[in-house]
Coordinates of C-alpha atoms in Angstrom, one line a residue:
M1 CA 0.0 0.0 0.0
S2 CA 2.9 2.4 0.8
D3 CA 4.3 2.0 -2.8
N4 CA 0.9 2.7 -4.2
A5 CA 0.5 5.8 -2.0
S6 CA 3.9 7.1 -2.9
D7 CA 3.2 6.7 -6.6
L8 CA -0.2 8.5 -6.3
A9 CA 1.4 11.3 -4.2
R10 CA 4.1 11.8 -6.9
R11 CA 1.6 11.9 -9.7
M12 CA -0.5 14.4 -7.7
A13 CA 2.6 16.5 -7.0
R14 CA 3.2 16.9 -10.7
Q15 CA -0.1 18.7 -10.9
A16 CA 0.2 20.4 -7.5
E17 CA -1.4 23.7 -8.6
A18 CA -4.3 22.0 -10.2
V19 CA -4.9 19.9 -7.1
C20 CA -4.8 23.0 -4.9
R21 CA -7.3 24.8 -7.1
H22 CA -9.6 21.9 -6.9
Y23 CA -9.4 20.8 -3.3
L24 CA -8.1 24.0 -1.6
S25 CA -10.3 26.4 -3.5
N26 CA -10.4 28.9 -0.6
G27 CA -6.7 29.6 -1.1
R28 CA -4.6 31.3 -3.7
R29 CA -1.2 31.1 -5.3
E30 CA 1.6 33.3 -4.2
G31 CA 4.9 32.7 -5.9
R32 CA 5.9 29.1 -5.6
Y33 CA 3.3 28.3 -3.0
W34 CA -0.4 27.8 -2.5
L35 CA -1.6 29.5 0.7
V36 CA -4.7 28.5 2.6
G37 CA -6.0 28.2 6.2
D38 CA -5.5 24.5 6.7
A39 CA -5.7 21.1 5.1
R40 CA -9.5 21.2 5.4
N41 CA -9.8 24.2 3.0
T42 CA -10.4 26.8 5.7
P43 CA -9.8 30.4 4.4
G44 CA -6.5 31.8 5.6
R45 CA -2.8 31.8 5.0
S46 CA -1.2 29.6 7.7
M47 CA -0.8 26.5 5.5
F48 CA 1.5 26.6 2.4
V49 CA 1.8 24.0 -0.3
R50 CA 5.0 23.9 -2.4
L51 CA 4.0 23.9 -6.1
K52 CA 7.3 23.4 -7.7
G53 CA 10.3 21.2 -6.7
P54 CA 11.8 17.8 -6.9
E55 CA 9.7 14.6 -6.7
S56 CA 11.1 13.7 -3.3
G57 CA 13.3 14.9 -0.5
K58 CA 13.7 18.4 0.8
G59 CA 11.6 21.0 -1.0
A60 CA 9.5 18.4 -2.9
A61 CA 6.5 19.6 -4.8
G62 CA 3.2 18.8 -3.2
K63 CA 4.5 18.8 0.3
W64 CA 2.7 21.2 2.8
T65 CA 3.1 22.6 6.2
D66 CA 0.6 24.3 8.5
A67 CA 2.6 27.0 10.3
A68 CA -0.2 27.5 12.9
T69 CA -0.3 23.8 14.0
G70 CA 2.9 22.2 12.8
E71 CA 1.0 19.7 10.8
H72 CA 2.5 18.6 7.5
G73 CA 1.9 16.1 4.8
D74 CA 1.3 15.5 1.1
L75 CA -1.5 16.0 -1.3
L76 CA -3.2 12.7 -0.4
D77 CA -3.6 14.1 3.1
V78 CA -5.3 17.1 1.5
I79 CA -7.8 14.8 -0.3
R80 CA -8.4 12.9 3.0
E81 CA -9.1 16.0 5.0
T82 CA -11.2 18.0 2.5
R83 CA -13.3 15.1 1.6
G84 CA -13.7 13.7 5.1
L85 CA -12.3 10.3 4.1
V86 CA -11.0 7.7 6.6
D87 CA -9.8 4.6 4.6
F88 CA -6.9 4.8 2.3
K89 CA -8.7 3.0 -0.5
D90 CA -11.2 5.8 -0.6
V91 CA -8.5 8.4 -0.7
A92 CA -6.7 6.5 -3.5
E93 CA -10.0 6.2 -5.5
E94 CA -10.6 9.9 -5.2
A95 CA -6.9 10.6 -6.3
R96 CA -7.3 8.3 -9.3
T97 CA -10.5 10.0 -10.3
F98 CA -8.9 13.4 -10.1
L99 CA -5.9 12.3 -12.2
S100 CA -8.1 11.1 -15.0
L101 CA -9.9 14.5 -15.2
P102 CA -8.8 17.3 -17.6
H103 CA -6.7 19.9 -16.1
P104 CA -9.0 22.4 -14.3
E105 CA -8.9 26.0 -15.5
P106 CA -6.9 28.5 -13.4
E107 CA -10.0 30.3 -12.2
R108 CA -11.3 29.4 -8.8
Q109 CA -13.4 26.3 -8.6
P110 CA -16.5 26.0 -6.3
S111 CA -15.7 24.3 -3.0
L112 CA -17.2 20.9 -2.3
R113 CA -16.2 21.1 1.4
Q114 CA -18.8 20.3 4.0
A115 CA -20.2 23.2 5.9
P116 CA -18.3 23.5 9.2
A117 CA -20.0 21.8 12.2
P118 CA -20.5 24.0 15.2
T119 CA -17.6 23.7 17.7
G120 CA -18.3 21.1 20.3
S121 CA -21.5 19.9 18.7
P122 CA -22.7 16.3 18.2
E123 CA -22.0 16.7 14.5
A124 CA -18.4 17.9 15.2
A125 CA -18.0 14.8 17.4
R126 CA -19.3 12.5 14.7
R127 CA -16.9 14.0 12.2
L128 CA -14.0 13.7 14.6
F129 CA -14.7 10.0 15.3
A130 CA -15.1 9.4 11.6
M131 CA -11.6 10.7 11.0
S132 CA -10.1 8.4 13.6
R133 CA -8.9 4.9 12.8
P134 CA -9.0 1.5 14.6
I135 CA -6.7 1.4 17.6
S136 CA -4.9 -1.9 16.8
G137 CA -1.2 -1.2 16.4
T138 CA -1.5 2.5 17.3
L139 CA -0.4 4.6 20.2
V140 CA -3.8 4.0 21.8
E141 CA -3.0 0.4 22.2
T142 CA 0.5 1.3 23.5
Y143 CA -1.1 3.7 26.1
L144 CA -3.7 1.2 27.2
R145 CA -1.1 -1.5 27.6
S146 CA 0.9 0.9 29.8
R147 CA -2.2 1.0 32.0
G148 CA -2.2 -2.8 32.2
I149 CA -5.1 -3.2 29.8
T150 CA -4.5 -6.0 27.3
T151 CA -8.1 -7.2 26.6
L152 CA -9.1 -4.9 23.8
H153 CA -11.7 -7.0 21.9
G154 CA -15.0 -5.3 21.2
A155 CA -13.4 -1.9 21.5
G156 CA -14.9 -0.4 18.3
S157 CA -16.1 2.6 20.2
L158 CA -12.4 3.7 20.5
G159 CA -10.3 5.2 17.7
F160 CA -6.9 6.8 17.2
H161 CA -6.3 10.3 15.7
P162 CA -2.6 11.0 15.1
R163 CA -2.9 14.8 15.1
C164 CA -5.9 15.9 17.2
Y165 CA -6.2 19.6 17.8
Y166 CA -5.7 20.9 21.4
R167 CA -6.1 24.5 22.5
P168 CA -5.4 25.2 26.1
D169 CA -7.7 28.3 26.1
D170 CA -9.1 30.9 23.8
H171 CA -6.0 33.0 23.9
S172 CA -3.5 30.2 23.2
P173 CA -2.3 28.8 19.9
T174 CA -3.6 25.5 18.7
E175 CA -1.4 22.4 19.3
N176 CA -1.9 18.9 17.9
W177 CA -1.2 15.7 19.8
P178 CA -2.0 12.0 19.1
A179 CA -5.3 11.2 20.8
M180 CA -7.6 8.3 21.8
I181 CA -11.1 9.2 20.5
A182 CA -14.1 7.6 22.1
S183 CA -17.5 7.7 20.6
I184 CA -20.3 8.6 23.0
T185 CA -23.6 7.0 21.9
D186 CA -27.3 6.9 22.9
L187 CA -29.2 3.7 23.6
G188 CA -29.8 3.3 19.8
G189 CA -26.1 3.5 19.0
R190 CA -26.2 7.0 17.5
I191 CA -23.1 9.0 18.2
T192 CA -24.0 12.1 20.3
G193 CA -20.5 13.1 21.4
A194 CA -16.8 12.2 21.6
H195 CA -14.2 12.1 24.3
R196 CA -10.6 12.9 23.6
T197 CA -7.6 11.6 25.6
W198 CA -4.5 13.3 24.3
L199 CA -1.4 11.1 24.4
A200 CA 2.3 11.5 24.8
P201 CA 4.1 11.1 21.4
D202 CA 5.4 7.6 22.3
G203 CA 2.0 6.5 23.9
S204 CA 3.6 6.0 27.3
G205 CA 1.0 8.1 29.0
K206 CA -1.2 11.1 28.7
A207 CA 0.1 14.2 26.9
P208 CA 1.9 16.7 29.2
I209 CA -0.8 19.3 28.9
D210 CA -3.2 20.9 31.4
T211 CA -6.3 19.1 30.4
P212 CA -5.5 15.9 28.6
R213 CA -9.1 14.7 28.7
R214 CA -12.0 16.6 27.2
A215 CA -15.5 15.7 26.0
M216 CA -17.7 17.3 23.3
G217 CA -21.3 16.9 22.1
D218 CA -24.4 15.8 23.9
L219 CA -23.3 13.8 26.9
L220 CA -26.2 13.6 29.4
G221 CA -27.6 10.1 29.7
H222 CA -25.2 8.7 27.1
A223 CA -21.9 6.8 27.4
V224 CA -19.0 5.1 25.7
R225 CA -20.2 1.6 25.1
F226 CA -18.5 -1.8 25.1
G227 CA -20.8 -4.5 24.0
V228 CA -24.6 -4.4 23.7
A229 CA -26.5 -4.3 26.9
R230 CA -29.6 -6.4 27.3
D231 CA -30.6 -7.7 30.8
V232 CA -27.3 -7.1 32.6
M233 CA -24.9 -4.2 32.3
A234 CA -22.0 -2.6 34.2
A235 CA -21.6 1.2 34.3
G236 CA -18.7 3.3 35.6
E237 CA -17.0 6.6 35.1
G238 CA -13.7 6.4 33.3
I239 CA -12.8 4.5 30.1
E240 CA -9.7 3.0 31.7
T241 CA -11.7 1.9 34.8
I242 CA -14.2 0.1 32.6
L243 CA -11.6 -1.5 30.4
S244 CA -9.8 -2.7 33.5
L245 CA -13.0 -4.4 34.8
R246 CA -13.4 -6.0 31.4
M247 CA -10.0 -7.7 32.1
A248 CA -11.9 -9.7 34.8
S249 CA -15.3 -10.0 33.2
P250 CA -14.7 -9.7 29.4
R251 CA -18.2 -10.9 28.3
M252 CA -20.2 -8.4 30.3
P253 CA -21.6 -5.4 28.4
M254 CA -20.2 -2.2 30.0
V255 CA -20.5 1.6 29.6
A256 CA -18.2 4.5 30.7
A257 CA -20.2 7.6 31.5
L258 CA -17.0 9.7 31.8
S259 CA -17.8 11.5 35.2
A260 CA -19.6 10.9 38.4
A261 CA -22.3 13.3 37.5
H262 CA -22.9 11.7 34.1
L263 CA -22.8 8.2 35.7
A264 CA -25.7 9.2 37.9
A265 CA -27.7 10.2 34.9
I266 CA -27.2 7.3 32.4
L267 CA -30.2 6.1 30.6
F268 CA -31.3 2.4 31.1
P269 CA -32.0 0.0 28.3
A270 CA -35.7 -1.1 28.3
T271 CA -34.6 -4.7 28.8
L272 CA -32.2 -4.1 31.7
R273 CA -32.8 -6.1 34.9
R274 CA -29.5 -5.9 36.7
L275 CA -27.1 -3.0 36.9
Y276 CA -23.6 -3.2 38.3
I277 CA -22.4 0.2 39.4
V278 CA -18.6 0.5 39.1
R279 CA -17.8 3.0 41.7
D280 CA -14.6 4.9 42.3
D281 CA -13.5 5.2 45.9
D282 CA -14.2 8.8 46.5
P283 CA -17.1 11.1 47.6
A284 CA -18.2 11.8 44.0
G285 CA -18.3 8.0 43.3
D286 CA -20.3 7.4 46.4
G287 CA -22.8 10.1 45.4
A288 CA -23.2 8.6 41.9
R289 CA -23.7 5.2 43.3
D290 CA -26.4 6.2 45.7
S291 CA -28.3 8.2 43.0
L292 CA -28.0 5.4 40.5
I293 CA -29.2 2.8 42.9
E294 CA -32.2 4.9 43.7
R295 CA -33.1 5.5 40.0
A296 CA -32.6 1.8 39.2
N297 CA -34.7 0.5 42.0
A298 CA -37.5 2.9 41.2
V299 CA -38.0 1.2 37.8
G300 CA -37.5 -2.4 39.0
I301 CA -33.8 -2.8 38.2
E302 CA -31.6 -4.6 40.7
A303 CA -28.5 -2.4 41.4
I304 CA -25.3 -3.9 42.8
A305 CA -22.2 -1.8 43.6
L306 CA -18.8 -3.1 42.5
S307 CA -16.1 -1.7 44.7
P308 CA -12.3 -1.6 44.0
T309 CA -9.7 -2.7 46.5
L310 CA -7.8 0.6 46.0
G311 CA -9.0 3.9 44.4
D312 CA -10.4 2.4 41.2
F313 CA -10.2 -0.8 39.2
N314 CA -7.3 0.4 37.1
E315 CA -5.3 1.0 40.2
D316 CA -6.2 -2.5 41.3
L317 CA -5.1 -3.9 37.9
R318 CA -1.8 -2.0 37.9
L319 CA -0.8 -2.3 41.6
I320 CA -2.2 -5.6 42.8
G321 CA -2.5 -7.5 39.6
I322 CA -5.1 -9.2 37.5
V323 CA -5.5 -12.3 39.7
A324 CA -6.4 -10.2 42.7
L325 CA -8.7 -8.1 40.6
R326 CA -10.6 -11.1 39.3
A327 CA -10.9 -12.6 42.8
N328 CA -12.4 -9.3 44.1
V329 CA -14.8 -9.0 41.2
R330 CA -15.9 -12.6 41.4
V331 CA -17.2 -12.4 45.0
Q332 CA -19.2 -9.3 44.2
L333 CA -21.1 -10.6 41.1
A334 CA -24.4 -12.5 41.4
P335 CA -23.4 -16.3 41.1
E336 CA -25.2 -16.7 37.8
D337 CA -23.3 -13.8 36.3
V338 CA -19.9 -15.3 37.3
A339 CA -20.6 -18.3 35.1
R340 CA -22.1 -16.2 32.4
F341 CA -19.7 -13.3 32.0
M342 CA -16.3 -14.2 33.5
A343 CA -13.7 -16.0 31.4
A344 CA -12.9 -19.6 32.3
E345 CA -9.4 -18.6 33.6
A346 CA -11.0 -16.2 36.0
M347 CA -13.0 -19.0 37.7

C-alpha cells in the first residue's frame, strides 16, 4: 500500500497547482506556494503547499506545512481532510478519479467542502470520530497496555487520531497531539458526542498538557459503550476503569459515563434487569452510586455496587494485579453472572 500511496502522491505533486485549485479552493497562489488556512480548505494563510520542486526529498512539490499547528503532509492528506475520508482505499480512489480528469482551468473552482460543524456539537463529534482509525497497532494500544489493559476485543467505540487539535484556552495557539477518541452514543447506537484523551508522542501516558481529557457533544444520559447491553450491564466513570474491569469480566456489556455526574444520569436500556455500578473510591463516586441505585430500584432494576480494593479498578489492575482483581470482582457478582460473564481462567 505504501508504494501505491507514494506513486499516487508523486503523480498528484506533478499537478500540484491543479490539485490545490480543486481541493483547496479557498486559497490562492503566491509565488511558488499555494496559501490556505488549513488542510480542510479553511480560508486563511497559515498553510502553504509547495507547487514546484523535486519529486522527493527536501523541497519536494506537493508537500505542505501548516505554520499554525505544525501539521505537515502531502496532497493525499489534503484529499483525505477536504473530503472527510477515513480509509486509504477511498483516498486512493478519489486521487485516481482526479488524475483522470482534464486539467482544471486556473479560475477558482467552487468548494465541495462540507459546511463547518458548530464547535463542540454532536455533528463535530461525529466527524472527529469518523476521522479516527481503529486502535490496533496504534499509540492508543500502547497507552492502554501501559495501564495494564490488554483485553481490547469489542473496542470499536475507540479510535486513534494522530494529530488531534488541542487548544489550552481561547488565547493560546492550537497544538496537535495524538489522541484516543471515544464515541459517546445513545441507547440506539447513534453518536451524540466524543471524548478525547491526548497522548504522549510515544504513547507511554497522557500528553503533558493541562487538560489531557475533554468531551464534546451531547453527553447527558449517554456513554462510551463496550458490548450491547440487554438484561445485565455494568456502568462506571472512566474508560480505563471500565476496560480494567473487562479484564476480569470480558463478556459483560459495560459503559463508561466519563464522570460521576454523568454516571448518575445514564439512561437504562428497556430490557435491563440488573445493573452493576462500578464506583470509584471517592465522595463523588459514592454520590453517583447512591443516586443510580435509587433510580434503578425505582424502575425495578436490581443495582449492585462493584467496589475496587484501591482507588479504582485500574489502580487494582496495575498495583495488585489481574489475579487479585478477578478474585475481588468474582465475589461481588451474582453467582449466575460469574458463570455467564467471567472467562474460564477467572473462575
